[in-house]
XYZ file of C-alpha atoms in Angstrom:
415
model
C 101.011 32.881 130.311
C 100.272 32.244 126.876
C 99.419 35.768 125.945
C 103.149 36.815 127.494
C 104.501 34.275 125.224
C 102.649 35.447 122.146
C 103.723 39.063 122.965
C 107.473 37.959 123.385
C 107.404 36.005 119.878
C 105.905 39.020 118.275
C 108.480 41.441 119.734
C 111.213 39.135 118.514
C 109.694 38.825 115.114
C 109.345 42.608 114.932
C 112.947 42.990 115.915
C 114.160 40.629 113.130
C 112.077 42.338 110.708
C 113.532 45.868 111.833
C 116.973 44.451 111.479
C 116.299 42.996 107.968
C 114.923 46.394 106.806
C 117.752 48.039 108.304
C 120.318 45.895 106.612
C 118.423 45.996 103.080
C 118.498 49.806 103.458
C 122.199 49.780 104.115
C 122.873 47.646 101.228
C 120.850 49.880 98.730
C 122.528 52.962 100.140
C 125.912 51.336 99.463
C 124.985 50.297 95.927
C 123.778 53.836 95.276
C 126.961 55.449 96.656
C 129.030 52.942 94.813
C 127.601 53.890 91.528
C 128.601 57.554 92.310
C 131.807 57.468 94.280
C 133.880 54.837 92.384
C 134.675 57.677 89.984
C 134.711 61.481 90.049
C 131.693 62.620 88.617
C 132.125 64.681 85.321
C 129.891 67.347 84.036
C 126.675 66.170 82.447
C 127.972 67.480 79.119
C 127.491 64.922 76.464
C 130.269 66.437 74.351
C 133.063 66.003 76.656
C 133.646 64.966 80.232
C 137.157 64.740 81.897
C 138.755 63.661 85.048
C 141.781 65.519 86.585
C 143.154 62.951 88.827
C 146.429 64.602 89.504
C 145.182 68.185 90.097
C 143.686 67.004 93.587
C 146.908 65.435 94.654
C 148.905 68.670 93.751
C 146.305 70.736 95.936
C 146.742 68.361 98.862
C 150.711 68.506 98.748
C 150.912 72.146 98.023
C 152.715 71.820 94.570
C 151.411 73.479 91.639
C 149.803 71.088 88.974
C 152.138 69.755 86.307
C 149.466 70.233 83.672
C 147.057 72.638 82.582
C 143.807 72.604 84.970
C 141.158 70.346 83.766
C 137.500 70.986 84.804
C 136.542 68.872 87.912
C 132.910 68.342 88.503
C 133.183 68.135 92.408
C 135.587 69.562 94.956
C 137.463 67.119 96.884
C 137.146 68.095 100.526
C 136.222 65.326 102.857
C 138.698 62.611 103.939
C 136.318 59.731 102.304
C 136.496 61.617 98.843
C 140.306 62.076 99.362
C 140.678 58.310 99.999
C 138.666 57.514 96.805
C 140.661 59.942 94.751
C 143.851 58.321 95.826
C 142.660 54.957 94.863
C 141.773 56.342 91.412
C 144.792 58.423 90.774
C 146.815 57.993 87.629
C 149.949 56.918 89.580
C 149.591 53.095 89.171
C 152.666 51.737 90.864
C 153.040 48.849 88.454
C 155.821 46.244 89.245
C 157.327 43.675 86.911
C 155.236 41.370 84.497
C 153.843 38.369 85.999
C 155.977 36.219 83.704
C 159.604 36.166 84.317
C 162.699 34.215 83.075
C 165.286 35.224 80.640
C 165.303 32.205 78.514
C 161.496 32.422 77.948
C 161.381 36.225 76.979
C 164.666 35.885 74.872
C 162.845 32.964 72.678
C 159.672 35.296 72.449
C 161.747 38.300 71.280
C 163.151 36.493 68.380
C 159.710 36.097 66.790
C 157.720 39.257 67.760
C 157.863 42.617 66.195
C 156.993 45.571 68.364
C 155.119 48.445 66.913
C 154.910 52.023 67.985
C 157.708 54.684 68.176
C 159.594 55.754 71.168
C 161.412 59.145 71.226
C 163.780 57.804 73.928
C 164.471 54.402 72.577
C 163.222 51.059 74.105
C 165.632 48.706 75.642
C 165.607 45.072 74.890
C 164.529 44.211 78.407
C 161.379 46.469 77.952
C 160.710 44.753 74.516
C 160.878 41.355 76.188
C 158.199 42.558 78.919
C 156.033 43.700 76.232
C 155.944 40.508 74.426
C 155.445 38.577 77.630
C 152.487 40.871 78.683
C 150.848 40.618 75.200
C 151.143 36.748 75.147
C 149.571 36.620 78.688
C 146.475 38.776 78.124
C 145.485 38.336 74.565
C 143.253 35.363 73.336
C 143.779 34.602 69.562
C 140.728 32.643 69.399
C 137.808 33.977 67.236
C 134.369 34.435 68.768
C 131.298 34.135 66.598
C 129.156 35.789 69.209
C 128.641 39.669 68.776
C 128.593 41.479 71.913
C 129.003 45.007 70.340
C 131.918 47.366 69.665
C 133.703 50.189 71.687
C 135.174 53.456 70.498
C 138.142 54.966 72.353
C 141.259 57.109 71.630
C 144.692 57.171 72.950
C 147.458 59.859 73.092
C 150.761 60.460 75.037
C 151.719 63.741 76.576
C 155.599 63.429 76.315
C 156.333 66.574 78.266
C 154.380 65.447 81.311
C 154.866 61.640 80.786
C 150.967 61.230 80.728
C 148.890 58.669 78.673
C 145.504 60.254 77.889
C 142.627 57.860 77.417
C 139.267 58.898 76.055
C 136.513 56.503 76.242
C 133.960 57.667 73.699
C 131.053 55.568 72.969
C 129.738 51.982 72.662
C 127.658 50.437 69.678
C 125.105 47.406 69.499
C 125.674 46.180 72.992
C 123.478 43.139 73.939
C 120.407 43.656 76.238
C 121.113 42.188 79.610
C 117.903 43.681 81.387
C 114.442 42.386 81.150
C 113.427 45.918 79.574
C 115.512 45.058 76.512
C 118.102 47.406 77.325
C 121.283 47.635 79.518
C 122.897 50.086 82.054
C 126.586 49.995 80.580
C 129.698 51.509 82.043
C 133.546 50.724 81.297
C 136.010 49.656 83.808
C 139.689 50.612 82.864
C 142.763 48.885 83.871
C 146.453 49.094 82.947
C 147.401 45.505 83.242
C 149.155 43.635 85.138
C 147.966 45.860 87.892
C 144.253 44.779 88.588
C 144.120 46.676 91.970
C 143.968 50.276 90.573
C 141.019 50.692 88.110
C 138.884 53.479 86.800
C 135.220 53.461 85.856
C 133.164 55.585 83.719
C 129.679 56.887 84.483
C 126.710 54.560 84.261
C 124.631 55.243 81.217
C 121.015 54.049 81.878
C 118.756 52.107 79.588
C 120.827 52.204 76.359
C 122.529 49.725 73.974
C 124.541 52.700 72.328
C 126.212 54.498 75.252
C 128.127 57.723 74.750
C 130.386 58.239 77.628
C 132.848 60.876 76.376
C 135.246 60.669 79.193
C 138.988 61.259 79.707
C 141.305 59.475 82.006
C 144.938 60.701 82.704
C 147.634 58.049 83.651
C 150.333 60.304 84.944
C 153.874 59.477 85.722
C 154.282 56.774 82.945
C 157.484 57.189 80.724
C 157.117 55.930 77.387
C 159.429 52.995 78.247
C 157.126 51.706 81.017
C 154.228 51.876 78.825
C 155.459 49.417 76.471
C 155.055 46.656 78.970
C 151.408 47.669 79.683
C 148.057 46.335 78.275
C 145.072 48.410 78.277
C 142.074 46.451 79.395
C 138.606 47.777 78.797
C 135.877 45.859 80.357
C 132.191 46.820 79.598
C 129.708 45.816 82.334
C 125.941 46.057 82.769
C 125.086 47.708 86.237
C 122.541 45.950 88.301
C 121.333 47.536 91.590
C 120.303 44.264 93.202
C 122.956 41.763 91.996
C 126.140 41.228 90.679
C 126.993 43.434 87.477
C 126.953 41.339 84.285
C 129.974 41.290 82.074
C 129.059 42.301 78.537
C 132.541 42.202 76.574
C 136.066 43.292 76.948
C 138.985 44.501 74.902
C 142.763 43.931 75.478
C 145.265 46.405 73.743
C 148.979 46.055 74.226
C 150.353 49.360 74.424
C 153.525 48.386 72.595
C 151.483 48.078 69.589
C 150.299 51.895 69.612
C 152.007 54.557 67.763
C 152.070 57.441 70.249
C 153.646 59.953 67.760
C 149.939 61.199 67.340
C 146.362 60.786 68.735
C 145.154 57.263 67.885
C 141.555 56.353 67.404
C 140.242 52.941 67.811
C 136.831 50.955 67.037
C 137.351 47.521 68.739
C 134.973 44.643 68.676
C 134.282 43.452 72.135
C 134.886 39.800 73.165
C 132.325 38.023 75.351
C 133.463 36.618 78.652
C 134.816 32.957 78.566
C 131.876 30.554 79.118
C 134.148 27.640 79.195
C 134.241 26.691 82.957
C 137.281 24.511 82.594
C 139.564 27.519 82.093
C 142.295 28.481 79.553
C 145.925 27.525 79.156
C 148.667 29.699 77.738
C 151.541 27.604 75.955
C 154.117 28.063 73.399
C 155.661 25.277 70.827
C 158.907 25.494 69.192
C 160.500 22.880 67.042
C 164.332 22.545 65.904
C 164.692 20.516 62.881
C 168.502 20.487 63.189
C 168.582 18.628 66.372
C 165.103 16.986 66.276
C 163.948 18.818 69.617
C 160.299 19.653 70.120
C 159.808 22.078 73.139
C 156.339 22.718 74.894
C 156.407 25.612 77.348
C 153.416 25.725 79.840
C 153.309 29.438 80.795
C 150.144 29.943 82.967
C 146.366 29.077 83.251
C 143.507 31.372 84.198
C 140.040 30.884 85.339
C 140.465 27.121 86.098
C 137.424 25.155 87.323
C 137.342 24.877 91.205
C 137.482 21.191 92.302
C 137.912 21.663 96.100
C 135.252 22.738 98.611
C 137.256 25.792 99.555
C 136.433 27.079 95.849
C 139.999 26.450 94.717
C 142.117 23.722 93.042
C 145.652 22.398 93.393
C 146.464 22.383 89.673
C 149.406 20.712 87.882
C 149.900 19.745 84.329
C 150.659 16.260 82.822
C 151.985 15.860 79.359
C 151.932 12.836 77.199
C 153.938 12.632 73.904
C 151.948 10.411 71.632
C 152.700 8.662 68.329
C 149.259 7.855 67.001
C 147.639 6.068 69.909
C 150.615 5.174 71.633
C 151.827 7.006 74.541
C 155.565 7.332 74.592
C 156.827 9.760 77.154
C 155.339 11.621 80.027
C 156.158 14.881 81.942
C 154.857 16.816 84.829
C 154.873 20.214 86.267
C 154.950 20.887 90.145
C 151.758 21.342 92.028
C 150.412 24.800 92.722
C 148.120 24.723 95.808
C 144.988 26.758 96.308
C 144.761 28.777 93.086
C 142.641 29.023 89.950
C 145.347 31.131 88.040
C 148.654 29.067 88.305
C 151.910 30.472 86.545
C 153.806 27.278 85.486
C 156.706 28.722 83.462
C 157.666 24.946 82.811
C 159.483 23.850 79.629
C 159.732 20.197 78.402
C 161.807 18.932 75.372
C 160.970 15.954 73.416
C 163.300 14.204 70.829
C 161.133 13.847 67.629
C 162.641 13.262 64.144
C 161.559 15.626 61.503
C 160.002 12.880 59.545
C 157.575 11.984 62.351
C 156.728 15.634 63.412
C 153.541 15.450 61.606
C 152.396 12.115 63.212
C 152.933 12.965 66.701
C 150.737 14.921 69.233
C 150.947 16.145 72.823
C 148.078 15.449 75.070
C 148.047 18.056 77.687
C 146.048 17.589 80.937
C 145.409 20.118 83.605
C 144.747 18.117 86.873
C 143.620 18.888 90.338
C 145.899 17.137 93.109
C 144.166 15.430 96.134
C 145.823 14.062 99.097
C 142.897 11.659 99.544
C 141.471 9.782 96.617
C 142.119 10.175 92.878
C 143.360 13.350 91.136
C 140.602 14.858 88.976
C 140.910 16.207 85.522
C 140.156 19.942 85.202
C 140.601 20.275 81.332
C 142.724 19.066 78.504
C 143.894 19.914 74.911
C 145.458 17.748 72.468
C 147.997 19.581 70.315
C 148.415 17.783 66.909
C 148.773 18.696 63.195
C 145.810 16.749 62.100
C 143.377 15.732 64.771
C 143.754 18.187 67.396
C 141.219 18.803 70.065
C 139.966 22.019 68.245
C 140.761 24.335 65.449
C 143.041 26.377 67.862
C 145.281 23.497 68.819
C 145.744 22.312 65.115
C 146.598 25.776 63.988
C 149.211 26.087 66.658
C 150.871 22.877 65.634
C 150.727 23.820 62.002
C 152.355 27.287 62.849
C 155.033 25.595 64.686
C 155.981 23.520 61.693
C 155.804 26.406 59.315
C 158.065 28.622 61.523
C 160.869 26.185 62.419
C 163.278 27.441 65.412
C 160.563 30.070 66.299
C 158.496 30.076 69.449
C 154.605 30.345 68.701
C 152.511 31.375 71.784
C 148.842 30.789 71.855
C 145.820 30.707 74.407
C 143.874 27.532 74.343
C 140.411 26.736 76.021
C 140.680 23.824 77.987
C 138.051 20.982 77.256
C 136.278 18.450 79.488
C 136.802 14.815 79.481
């Protein structure tokens, strides 16, 4: 009887080990295929590699290509490869920007100048969208941490309404692996669309990778590009764990002159380490009627406070004179999100002679039905004793630019 039980236990143990080995093998196969099939493999020519994402679609539909043929490293024949190509094609169906509201965009349009030439002319609505997108994704805070640089170029084919991006090389990237090197690749998106993204090949064991890869974003009139932000995010590939973020670059396309080919060397910004999150806000002061206006636009990467990995954020604002709290305002509560879009404006009556003495205590809170609401993070906007250099500069810019809306990102601070 004992021997039968022992044999049964060994059989069960062997079955468990076999299942574990099968799952591990499947995972390794998936990671291997992921590194190969997330993009169409270019030729192993270090001088130049390119992707023709439109050509495969034209072949499927029976229509001739709308542009000269570009070398493609592999022929797309199987349904799986066709599905992958459809996910990676240049037709990124981007909708309206995430921030709406005519009042907000009109105030921003009064203070921002848009660079870049358009042969067709750009409408005021397109200009407002560009400013809104720029404010959402750009972080004006300076980082002392050096995480390398990236070299890329942009040009626009007016005849075929195609944006051509060439990701060339990286320089002085930080080491993420124990070997003292990294396995870097670049993820490319045209914000605000985050679902459709392209990726370069992975360059093994190097801190100075040379990608030399070309991407075509087809079907983009020049007016549509004015409301897009190019996002280049450099990652270190890891076979057995989550890929590490090395650094990223945001480039509003409304600031690019598409009259000719433009080449850029951009310093990468490290990923945000502040776990409290960030808040995008604007300040405006009208001395004629003594009105101070604070607009809370959106927050991103807020700290999760609930067991479901989310928070129920809202913002509480106090107007203060010295240490004395005078007036309180609150936004609505946004449930189950770490990236709320508030678009809430609060106006306060502050005489000009007291504008340098007052401050705004901005607290991002997590709402709880049971128990006390928790603080996620806060900032103090003030001219003298702000919660940081960024907050003090924001207030001083508001004073030096009366009747203009000054928009800025701020990193939330813990209590």
